[in-house]
PDB file of C-alpha atoms and ligand atoms in Angstrom:
ATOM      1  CA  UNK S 874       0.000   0.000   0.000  1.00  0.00           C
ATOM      2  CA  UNK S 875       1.370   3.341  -0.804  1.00  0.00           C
ATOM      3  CA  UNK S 876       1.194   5.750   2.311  1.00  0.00           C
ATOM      4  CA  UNK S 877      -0.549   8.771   1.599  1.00  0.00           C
ATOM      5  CA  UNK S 878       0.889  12.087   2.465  1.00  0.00           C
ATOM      6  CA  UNK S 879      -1.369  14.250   4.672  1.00  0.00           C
ATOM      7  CA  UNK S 880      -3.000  17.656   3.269  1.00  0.00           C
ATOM      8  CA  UNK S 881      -3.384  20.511   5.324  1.00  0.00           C
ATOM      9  CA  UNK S 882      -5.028  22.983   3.135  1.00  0.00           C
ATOM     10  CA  UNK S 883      -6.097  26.620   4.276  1.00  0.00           C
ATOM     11  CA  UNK S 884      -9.508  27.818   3.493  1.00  0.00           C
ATOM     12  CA  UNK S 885      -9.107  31.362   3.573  1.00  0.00           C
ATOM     13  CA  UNK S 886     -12.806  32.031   2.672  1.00  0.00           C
ATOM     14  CA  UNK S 887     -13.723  35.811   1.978  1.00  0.00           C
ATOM     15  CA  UNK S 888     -10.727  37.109   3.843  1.00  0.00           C
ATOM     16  CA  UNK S 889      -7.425  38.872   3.933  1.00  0.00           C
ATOM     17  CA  UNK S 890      -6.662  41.591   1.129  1.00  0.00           C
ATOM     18  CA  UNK S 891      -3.614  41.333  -0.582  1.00  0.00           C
ATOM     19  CA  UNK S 892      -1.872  43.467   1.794  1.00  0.00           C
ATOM     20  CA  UNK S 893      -3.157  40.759   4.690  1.00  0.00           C
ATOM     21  CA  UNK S 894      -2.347  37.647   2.664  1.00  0.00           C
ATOM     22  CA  UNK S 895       1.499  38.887   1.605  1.00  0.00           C
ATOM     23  CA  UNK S 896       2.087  38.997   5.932  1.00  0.00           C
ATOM     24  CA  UNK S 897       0.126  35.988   6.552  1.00  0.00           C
ATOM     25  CA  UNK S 898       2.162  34.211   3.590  1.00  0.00           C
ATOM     26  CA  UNK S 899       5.513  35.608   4.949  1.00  0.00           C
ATOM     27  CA  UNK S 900       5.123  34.236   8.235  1.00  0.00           C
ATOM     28  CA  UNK S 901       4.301  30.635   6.976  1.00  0.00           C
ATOM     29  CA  UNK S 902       7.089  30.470   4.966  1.00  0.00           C
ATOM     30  CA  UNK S 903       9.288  30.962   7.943  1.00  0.00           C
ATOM     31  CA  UNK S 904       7.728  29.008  10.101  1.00  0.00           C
ATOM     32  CA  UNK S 905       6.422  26.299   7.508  1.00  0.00           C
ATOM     33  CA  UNK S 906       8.300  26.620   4.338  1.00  0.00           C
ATOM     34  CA  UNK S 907      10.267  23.890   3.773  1.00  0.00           C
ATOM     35  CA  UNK S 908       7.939  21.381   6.029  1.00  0.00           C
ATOM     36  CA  UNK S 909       7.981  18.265   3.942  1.00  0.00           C
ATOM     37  CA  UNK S 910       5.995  15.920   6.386  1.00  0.00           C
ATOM     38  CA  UNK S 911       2.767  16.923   4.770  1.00  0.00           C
ATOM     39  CA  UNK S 912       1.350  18.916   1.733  1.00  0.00           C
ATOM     40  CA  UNK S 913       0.733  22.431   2.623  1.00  0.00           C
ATOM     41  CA  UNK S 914      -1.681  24.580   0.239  1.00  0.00           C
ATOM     42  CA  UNK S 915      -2.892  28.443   1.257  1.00  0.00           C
ATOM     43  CA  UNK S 916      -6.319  29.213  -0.871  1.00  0.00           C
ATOM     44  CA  UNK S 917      -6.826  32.550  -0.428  1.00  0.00           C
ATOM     45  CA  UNK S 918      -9.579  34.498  -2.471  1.00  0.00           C
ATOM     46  CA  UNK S 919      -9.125  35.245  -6.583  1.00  0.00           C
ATOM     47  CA  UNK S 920      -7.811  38.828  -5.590  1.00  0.00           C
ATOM     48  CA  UNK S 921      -4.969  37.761  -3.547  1.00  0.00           C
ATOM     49  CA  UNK S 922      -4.026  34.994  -5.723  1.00  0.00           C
ATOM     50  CA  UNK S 923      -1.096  36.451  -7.945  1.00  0.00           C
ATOM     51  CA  UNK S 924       0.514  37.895  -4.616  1.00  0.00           C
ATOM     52  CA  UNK S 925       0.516  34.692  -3.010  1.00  0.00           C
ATOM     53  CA  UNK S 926       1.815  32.852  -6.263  1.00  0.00           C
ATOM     54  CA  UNK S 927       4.710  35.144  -6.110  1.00  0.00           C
ATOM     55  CA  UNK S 928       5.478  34.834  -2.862  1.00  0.00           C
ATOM     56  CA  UNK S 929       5.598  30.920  -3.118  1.00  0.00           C
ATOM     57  CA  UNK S 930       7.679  30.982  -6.179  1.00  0.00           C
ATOM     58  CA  UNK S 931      10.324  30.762  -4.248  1.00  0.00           C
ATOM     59  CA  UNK S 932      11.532  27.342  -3.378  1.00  0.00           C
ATOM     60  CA  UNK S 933       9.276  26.208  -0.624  1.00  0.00           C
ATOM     61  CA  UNK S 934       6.776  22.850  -0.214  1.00  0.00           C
ATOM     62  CA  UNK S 935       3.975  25.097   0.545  1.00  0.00           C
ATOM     63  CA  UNK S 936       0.917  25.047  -2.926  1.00  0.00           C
ATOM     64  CA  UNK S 937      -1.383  27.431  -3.684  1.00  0.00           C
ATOM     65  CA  UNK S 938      -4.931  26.498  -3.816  1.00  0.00           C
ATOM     66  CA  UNK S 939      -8.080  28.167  -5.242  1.00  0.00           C
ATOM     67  CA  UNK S 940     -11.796  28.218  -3.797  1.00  0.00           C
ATOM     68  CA  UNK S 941     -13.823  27.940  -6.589  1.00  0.00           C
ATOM     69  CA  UNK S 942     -13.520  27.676 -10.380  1.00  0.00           C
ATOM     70  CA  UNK S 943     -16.257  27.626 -13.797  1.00  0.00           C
ATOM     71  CA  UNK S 944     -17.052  24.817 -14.966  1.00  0.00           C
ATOM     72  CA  UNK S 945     -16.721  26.659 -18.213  1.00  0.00           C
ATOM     73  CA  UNK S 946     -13.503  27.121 -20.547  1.00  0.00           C
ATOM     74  CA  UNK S 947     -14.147  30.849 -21.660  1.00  0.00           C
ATOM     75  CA  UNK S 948     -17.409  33.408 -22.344  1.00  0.00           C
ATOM     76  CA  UNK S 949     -20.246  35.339 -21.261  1.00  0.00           C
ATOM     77  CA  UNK S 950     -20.091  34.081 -17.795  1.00  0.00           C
ATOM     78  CA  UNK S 951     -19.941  37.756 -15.349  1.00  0.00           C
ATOM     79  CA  UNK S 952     -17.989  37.172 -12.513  1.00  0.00           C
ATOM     80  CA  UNK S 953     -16.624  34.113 -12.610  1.00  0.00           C
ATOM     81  CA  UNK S 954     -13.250  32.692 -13.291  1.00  0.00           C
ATOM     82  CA  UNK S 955     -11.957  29.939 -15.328  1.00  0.00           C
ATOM     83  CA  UNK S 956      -9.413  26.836 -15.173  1.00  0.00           C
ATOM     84  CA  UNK S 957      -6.690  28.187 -17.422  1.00  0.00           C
ATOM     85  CA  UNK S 958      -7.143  31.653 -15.271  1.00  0.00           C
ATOM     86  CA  UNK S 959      -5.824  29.731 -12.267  1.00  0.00           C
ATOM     87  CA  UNK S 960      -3.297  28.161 -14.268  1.00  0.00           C
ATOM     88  CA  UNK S 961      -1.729  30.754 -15.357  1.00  0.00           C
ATOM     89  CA  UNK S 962      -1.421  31.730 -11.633  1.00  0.00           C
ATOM     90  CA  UNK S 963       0.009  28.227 -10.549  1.00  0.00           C
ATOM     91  CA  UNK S 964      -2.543  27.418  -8.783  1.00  0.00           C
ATOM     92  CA  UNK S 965      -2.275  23.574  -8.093  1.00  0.00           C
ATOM     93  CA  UNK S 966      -5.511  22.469  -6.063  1.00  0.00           C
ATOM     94  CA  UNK S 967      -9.332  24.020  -6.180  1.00  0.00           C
ATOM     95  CA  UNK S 968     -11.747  23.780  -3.569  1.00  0.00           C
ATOM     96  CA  UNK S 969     -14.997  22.360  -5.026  1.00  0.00           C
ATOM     97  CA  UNK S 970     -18.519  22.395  -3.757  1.00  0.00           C
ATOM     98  CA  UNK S 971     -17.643  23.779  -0.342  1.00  0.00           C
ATOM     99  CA  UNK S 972     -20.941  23.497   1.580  1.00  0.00           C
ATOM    100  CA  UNK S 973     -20.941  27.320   1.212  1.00  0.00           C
ATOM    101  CA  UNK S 974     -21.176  26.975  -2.285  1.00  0.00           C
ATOM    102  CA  UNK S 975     -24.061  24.451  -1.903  1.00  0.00           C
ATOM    103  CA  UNK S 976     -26.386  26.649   0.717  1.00  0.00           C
ATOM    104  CA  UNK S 977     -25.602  30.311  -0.243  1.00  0.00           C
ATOM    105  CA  UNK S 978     -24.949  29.722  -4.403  1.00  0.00           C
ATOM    106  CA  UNK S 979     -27.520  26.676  -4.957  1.00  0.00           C
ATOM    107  CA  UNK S 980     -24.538  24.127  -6.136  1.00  0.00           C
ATOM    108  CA  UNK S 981     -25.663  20.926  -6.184  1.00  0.00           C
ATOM    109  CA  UNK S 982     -23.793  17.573  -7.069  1.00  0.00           C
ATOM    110  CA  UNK S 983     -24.175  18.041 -11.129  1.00  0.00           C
ATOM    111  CA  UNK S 984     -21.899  21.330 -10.850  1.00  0.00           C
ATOM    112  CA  UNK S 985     -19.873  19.320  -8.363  1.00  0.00           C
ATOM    113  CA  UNK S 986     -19.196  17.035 -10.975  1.00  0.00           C
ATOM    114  CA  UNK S 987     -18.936  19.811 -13.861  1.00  0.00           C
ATOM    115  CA  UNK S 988     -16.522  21.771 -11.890  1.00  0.00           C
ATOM    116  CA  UNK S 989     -14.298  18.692 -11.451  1.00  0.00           C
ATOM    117  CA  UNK S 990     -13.955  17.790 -14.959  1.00  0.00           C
ATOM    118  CA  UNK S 991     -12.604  21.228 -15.692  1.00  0.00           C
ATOM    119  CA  UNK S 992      -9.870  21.636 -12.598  1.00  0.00           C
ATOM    120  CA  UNK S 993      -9.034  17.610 -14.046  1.00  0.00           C
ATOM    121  CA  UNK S 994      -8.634  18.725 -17.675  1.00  0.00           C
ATOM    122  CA  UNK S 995      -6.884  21.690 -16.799  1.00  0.00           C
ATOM    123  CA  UNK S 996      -4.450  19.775 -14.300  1.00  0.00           C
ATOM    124  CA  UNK S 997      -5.444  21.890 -11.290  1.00  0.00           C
ATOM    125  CA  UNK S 998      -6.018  18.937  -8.141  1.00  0.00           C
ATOM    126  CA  UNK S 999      -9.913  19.393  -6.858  1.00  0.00           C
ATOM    127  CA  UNK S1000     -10.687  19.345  -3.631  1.00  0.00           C
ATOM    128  CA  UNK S1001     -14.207  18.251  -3.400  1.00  0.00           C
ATOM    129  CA  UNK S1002     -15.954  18.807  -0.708  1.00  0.00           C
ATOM    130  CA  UNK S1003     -18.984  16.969   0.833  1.00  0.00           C
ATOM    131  CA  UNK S1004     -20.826  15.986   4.229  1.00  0.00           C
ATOM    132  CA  UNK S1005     -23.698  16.239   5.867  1.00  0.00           C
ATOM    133  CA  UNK S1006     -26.018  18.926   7.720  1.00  0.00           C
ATOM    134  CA  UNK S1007     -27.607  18.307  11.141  1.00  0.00           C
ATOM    135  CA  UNK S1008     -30.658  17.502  10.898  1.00  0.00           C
ATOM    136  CA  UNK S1009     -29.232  14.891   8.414  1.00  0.00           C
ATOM    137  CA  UNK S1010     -26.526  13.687  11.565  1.00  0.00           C
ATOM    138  CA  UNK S1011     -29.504  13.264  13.813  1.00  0.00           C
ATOM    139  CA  UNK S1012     -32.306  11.791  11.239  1.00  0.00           C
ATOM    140  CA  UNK S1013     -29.561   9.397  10.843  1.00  0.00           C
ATOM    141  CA  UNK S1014     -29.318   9.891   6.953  1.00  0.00           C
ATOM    142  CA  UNK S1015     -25.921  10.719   6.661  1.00  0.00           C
ATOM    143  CA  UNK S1016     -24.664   7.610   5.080  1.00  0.00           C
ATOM    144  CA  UNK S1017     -26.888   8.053   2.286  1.00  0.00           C
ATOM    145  CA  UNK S1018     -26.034  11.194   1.723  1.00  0.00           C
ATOM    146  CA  UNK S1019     -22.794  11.234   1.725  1.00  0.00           C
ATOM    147  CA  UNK S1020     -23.364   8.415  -0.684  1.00  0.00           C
ATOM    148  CA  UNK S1021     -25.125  10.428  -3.258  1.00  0.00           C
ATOM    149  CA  UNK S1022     -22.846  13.645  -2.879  1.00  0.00           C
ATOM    150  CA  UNK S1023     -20.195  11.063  -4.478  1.00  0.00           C
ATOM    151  CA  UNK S1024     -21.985   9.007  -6.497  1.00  0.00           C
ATOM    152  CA  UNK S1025     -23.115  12.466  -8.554  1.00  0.00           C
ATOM    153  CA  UNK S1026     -20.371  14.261  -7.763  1.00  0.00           C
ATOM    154  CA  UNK S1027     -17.570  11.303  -8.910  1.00  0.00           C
ATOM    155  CA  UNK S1028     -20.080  10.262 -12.297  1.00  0.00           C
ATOM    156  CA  UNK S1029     -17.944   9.149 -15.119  1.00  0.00           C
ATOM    157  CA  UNK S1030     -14.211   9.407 -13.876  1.00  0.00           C
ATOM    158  CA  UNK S1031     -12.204   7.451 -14.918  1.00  0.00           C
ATOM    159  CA  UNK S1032      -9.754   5.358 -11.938  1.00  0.00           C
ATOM    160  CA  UNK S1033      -6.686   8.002 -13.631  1.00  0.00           C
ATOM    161  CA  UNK S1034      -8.536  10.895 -13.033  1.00  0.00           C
ATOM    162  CA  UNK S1035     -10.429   9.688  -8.928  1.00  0.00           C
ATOM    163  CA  UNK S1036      -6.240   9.209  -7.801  1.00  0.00           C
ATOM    164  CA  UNK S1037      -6.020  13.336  -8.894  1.00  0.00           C
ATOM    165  CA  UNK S1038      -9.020  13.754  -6.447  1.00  0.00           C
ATOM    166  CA  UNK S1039      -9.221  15.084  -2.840  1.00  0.00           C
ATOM    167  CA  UNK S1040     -11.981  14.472  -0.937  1.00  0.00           C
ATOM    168  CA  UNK S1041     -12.524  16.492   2.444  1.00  0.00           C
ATOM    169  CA  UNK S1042     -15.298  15.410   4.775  1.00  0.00           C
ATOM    170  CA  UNK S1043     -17.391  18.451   5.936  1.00  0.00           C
ATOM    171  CA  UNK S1044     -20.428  17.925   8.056  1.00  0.00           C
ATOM    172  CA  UNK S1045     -22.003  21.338   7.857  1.00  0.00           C
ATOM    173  CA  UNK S1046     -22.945  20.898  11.009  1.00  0.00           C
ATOM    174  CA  UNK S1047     -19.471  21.370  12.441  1.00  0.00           C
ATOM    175  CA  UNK S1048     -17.640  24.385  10.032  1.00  0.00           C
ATOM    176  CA  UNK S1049     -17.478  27.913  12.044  1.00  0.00           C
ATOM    177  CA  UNK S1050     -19.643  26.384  14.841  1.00  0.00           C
ATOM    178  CA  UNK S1051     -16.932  25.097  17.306  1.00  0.00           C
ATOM    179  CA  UNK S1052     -18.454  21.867  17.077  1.00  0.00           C
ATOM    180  CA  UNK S1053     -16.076  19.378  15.828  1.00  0.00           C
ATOM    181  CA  UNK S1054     -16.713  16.312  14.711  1.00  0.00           C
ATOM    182  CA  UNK S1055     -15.524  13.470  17.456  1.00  0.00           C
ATOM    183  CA  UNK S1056     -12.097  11.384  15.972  1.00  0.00           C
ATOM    184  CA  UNK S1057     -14.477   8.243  16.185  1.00  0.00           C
ATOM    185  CA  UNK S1058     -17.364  10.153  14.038  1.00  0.00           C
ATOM    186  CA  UNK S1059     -15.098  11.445  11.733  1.00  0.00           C
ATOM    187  CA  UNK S1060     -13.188   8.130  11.373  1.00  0.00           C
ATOM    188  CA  UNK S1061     -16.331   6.624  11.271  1.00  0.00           C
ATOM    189  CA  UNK S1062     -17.464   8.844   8.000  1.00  0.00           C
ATOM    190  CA  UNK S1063     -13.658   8.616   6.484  1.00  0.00           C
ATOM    191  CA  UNK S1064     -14.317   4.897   6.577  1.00  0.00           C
ATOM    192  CA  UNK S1065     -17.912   4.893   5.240  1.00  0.00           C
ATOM    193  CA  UNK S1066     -16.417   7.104   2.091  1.00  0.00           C
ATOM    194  CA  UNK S1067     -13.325   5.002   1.517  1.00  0.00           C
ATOM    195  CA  UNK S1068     -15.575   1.892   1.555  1.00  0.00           C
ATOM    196  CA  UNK S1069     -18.264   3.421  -0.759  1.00  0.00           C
ATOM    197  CA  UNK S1070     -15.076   5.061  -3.162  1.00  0.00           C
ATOM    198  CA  UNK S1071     -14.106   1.269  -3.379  1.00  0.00           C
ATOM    199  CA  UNK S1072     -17.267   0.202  -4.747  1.00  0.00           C
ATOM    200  CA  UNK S1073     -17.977   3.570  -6.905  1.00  0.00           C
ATOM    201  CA  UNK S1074     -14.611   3.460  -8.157  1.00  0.00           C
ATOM    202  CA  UNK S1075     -11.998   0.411  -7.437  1.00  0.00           C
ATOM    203  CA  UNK S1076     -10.385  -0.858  -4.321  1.00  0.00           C
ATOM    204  CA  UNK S1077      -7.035   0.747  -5.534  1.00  0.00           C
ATOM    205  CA  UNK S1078      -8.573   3.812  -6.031  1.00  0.00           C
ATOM    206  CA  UNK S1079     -10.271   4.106  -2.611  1.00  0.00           C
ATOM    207  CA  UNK S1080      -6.751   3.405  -1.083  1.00  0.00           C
ATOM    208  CA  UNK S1081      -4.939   5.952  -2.487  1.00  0.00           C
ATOM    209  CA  UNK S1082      -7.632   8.841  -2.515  1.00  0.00           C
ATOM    210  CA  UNK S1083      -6.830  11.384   0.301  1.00  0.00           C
ATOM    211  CA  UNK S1084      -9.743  12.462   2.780  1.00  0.00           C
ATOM    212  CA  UNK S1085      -9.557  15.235   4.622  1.00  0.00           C
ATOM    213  CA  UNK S1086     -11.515  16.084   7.527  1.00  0.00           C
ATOM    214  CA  UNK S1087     -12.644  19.844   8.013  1.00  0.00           C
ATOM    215  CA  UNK S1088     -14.968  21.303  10.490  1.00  0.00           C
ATOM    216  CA  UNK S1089     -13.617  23.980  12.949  1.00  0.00           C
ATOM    217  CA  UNK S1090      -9.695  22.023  13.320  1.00  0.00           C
ATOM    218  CA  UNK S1091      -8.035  23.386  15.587  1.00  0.00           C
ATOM    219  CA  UNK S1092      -4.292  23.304  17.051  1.00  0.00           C
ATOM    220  CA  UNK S1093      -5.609  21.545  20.277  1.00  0.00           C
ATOM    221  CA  UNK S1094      -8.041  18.894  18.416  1.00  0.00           C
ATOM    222  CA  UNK S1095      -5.579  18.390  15.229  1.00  0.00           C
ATOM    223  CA  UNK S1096      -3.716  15.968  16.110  1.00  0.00           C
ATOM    224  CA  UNK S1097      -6.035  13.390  17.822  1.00  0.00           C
ATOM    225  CA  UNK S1098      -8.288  13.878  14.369  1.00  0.00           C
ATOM    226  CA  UNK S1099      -5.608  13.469  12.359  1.00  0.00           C
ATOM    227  CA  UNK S1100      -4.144  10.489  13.709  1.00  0.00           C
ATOM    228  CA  UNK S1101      -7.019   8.492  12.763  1.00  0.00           C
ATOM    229  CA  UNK S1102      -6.198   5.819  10.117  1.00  0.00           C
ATOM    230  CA  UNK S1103      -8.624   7.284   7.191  1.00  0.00           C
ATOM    231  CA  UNK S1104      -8.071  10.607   7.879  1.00  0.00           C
ATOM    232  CA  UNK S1105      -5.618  12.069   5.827  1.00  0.00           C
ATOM    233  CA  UNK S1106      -5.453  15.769   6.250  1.00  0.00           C
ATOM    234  CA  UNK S1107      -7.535  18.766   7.031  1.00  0.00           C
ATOM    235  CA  UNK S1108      -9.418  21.280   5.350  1.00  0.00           C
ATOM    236  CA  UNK S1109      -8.920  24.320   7.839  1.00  0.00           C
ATOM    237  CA  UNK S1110     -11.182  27.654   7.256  1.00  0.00           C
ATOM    238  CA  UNK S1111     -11.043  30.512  10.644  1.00  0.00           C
ATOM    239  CA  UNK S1112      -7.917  28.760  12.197  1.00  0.00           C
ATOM    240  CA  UNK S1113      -6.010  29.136   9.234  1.00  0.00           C
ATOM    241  CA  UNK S1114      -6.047  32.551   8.946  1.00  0.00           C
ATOM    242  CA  UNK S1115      -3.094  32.785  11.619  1.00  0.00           C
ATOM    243  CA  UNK S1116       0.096  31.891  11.364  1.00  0.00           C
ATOM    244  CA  UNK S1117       0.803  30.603  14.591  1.00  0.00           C
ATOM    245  CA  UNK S1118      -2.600  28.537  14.984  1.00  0.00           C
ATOM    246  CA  UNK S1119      -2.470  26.944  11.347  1.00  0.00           C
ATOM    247  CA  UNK S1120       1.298  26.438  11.587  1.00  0.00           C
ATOM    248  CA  UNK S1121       0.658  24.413  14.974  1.00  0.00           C
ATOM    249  CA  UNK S1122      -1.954  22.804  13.214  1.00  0.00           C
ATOM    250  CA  UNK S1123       0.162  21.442  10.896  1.00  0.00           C
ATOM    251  CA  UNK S1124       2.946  20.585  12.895  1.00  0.00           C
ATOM    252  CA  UNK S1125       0.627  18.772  15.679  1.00  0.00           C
ATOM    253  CA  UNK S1126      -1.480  16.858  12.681  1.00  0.00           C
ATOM    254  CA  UNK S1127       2.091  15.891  11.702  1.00  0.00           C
ATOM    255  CA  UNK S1128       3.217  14.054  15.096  1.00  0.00           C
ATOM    256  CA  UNK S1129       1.826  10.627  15.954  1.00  0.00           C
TER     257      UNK S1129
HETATM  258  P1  PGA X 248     -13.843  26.053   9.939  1.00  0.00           P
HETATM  259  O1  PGA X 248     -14.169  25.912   8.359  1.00  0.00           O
HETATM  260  O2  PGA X 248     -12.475  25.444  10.149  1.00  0.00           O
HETATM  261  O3  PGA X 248     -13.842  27.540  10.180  1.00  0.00           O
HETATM  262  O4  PGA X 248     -14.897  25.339  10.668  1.00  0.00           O
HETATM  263  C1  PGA X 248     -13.799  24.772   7.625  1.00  0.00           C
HETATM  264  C2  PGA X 248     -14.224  24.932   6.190  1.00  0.00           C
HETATM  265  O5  PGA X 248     -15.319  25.480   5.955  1.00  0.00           O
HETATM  266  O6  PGA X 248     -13.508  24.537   5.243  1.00  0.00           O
END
């Protein structure tokens, strides 16, 4: 079995201007920089992008990440941005149907799936988000959704494409709330995904794909999370908008 390399990725959400993100970026690459243990990636928002690309141009382990693409190549699409936009800023990994995106912008699982195909074809890694909201925790229906958010979401990749695929595990329920997730829920979730990957997809496939967990992470509930064996990483939004609490977030989700 190949091991698979935790991701700590950043959510930066609507925050930090470009003034913000160039001192935010500064202090993680001297505190974080060459950290090889796991894969870092910042994703600020589209307007700090190019300052943050230059700023990790120079040699350090740390990726940039977007937070949302088009599912479209080019056009009469207002306000939106495309693949080969975030190319051509190095971007490496996109967030995809954030359950922000679902609730406030109407995604559902078809521009999930949409969305993916163009960060695939345009060799930008997707991060695709998915879990469950409370009242779908406590009705006990979380299994099948979670089921259909991949099912939908994953329709028609190929095994090539599912290995370029992050998944990070999200139950609405817990992002911005304080409310994390329990290790043994969230393993308990990772596992259910893995297992279902494995039958959507192939057994090989469900081995190698990385799941994050992400849901208010913290420096003091990282590492217990983390060191759960289908948990591979995290997806952190308000604690990762300071250096020293995402940079101990990395380093505890790091020691076992
Ligand atoms: P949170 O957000 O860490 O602030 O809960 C996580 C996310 O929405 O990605």
């Amino acid at each position: 079995m190949i091991p698979r390399k935790k991701i700590i990725a950043g959510n930066w959400k609507m925050n930090k201007t470009q003034a913000e993100a160039r001192v935010l970026v500064e202090d993680l690459l001297r505190d974080v920089g060459r950290f090889d243990a796991a894969e870092i990636v910042l994703c600020p928002p589209f307007t700090a992008l190019a300052a943050v690309s230059e700023l990790l141009s120079a040699e350090t382990n740390i990726r940039l990440g977007a937070q949302n693409l088009n599912e479209h190549a080019s056009g009469a699409y207002t306000g939106e941005i495309s693949a080969a936009m975030l190319k051509e800023l190095y971007v490496r990994y996109v967030i995809i149907g954030h359950s922000e995106r679902r609730q406030y912008y109407k995604e559902d699982n078809a521009t999930v799936n949409r969305k993916t195909k163009a960060a695939l074809a345009a060799e930008i890694k997707p991060i695709v988000c998915i879990g469950e909201t409370l009242p779908e925790r406590e009705g006990n229906t979380w299994k099948k959704v979670l089921e259909t958010q991949l099912t939908e979401g994953l329709a028609g990749f190929a095994e090539a494409e599912v290995h370029d695929i992050v998944l990070a595990y999200e139950p609405v329920w817990a992002i911005g709330t304080g409310k994390t997730a329990t290790p043994a829920q969230a393993e308990e979730a990772h596992q259910f995904i893995r297992t279902h990957l494995g039958k959507l997809v192939s057994p090989a496939a469900a081995e190698r794909v990385r799941i994050q967990y992400g849901g208010s992470v913290k420096p003091e509930n990282a590492r217990e999370l983390l060191n759960q064996p289908n948990i591979d990483g995290a997806l952190v939004g308000g604690a990762s908008l300071d250096a020293r609490g995402f940079t101990s977030i990395i380093k505890n989700a790091c020691a076992s």
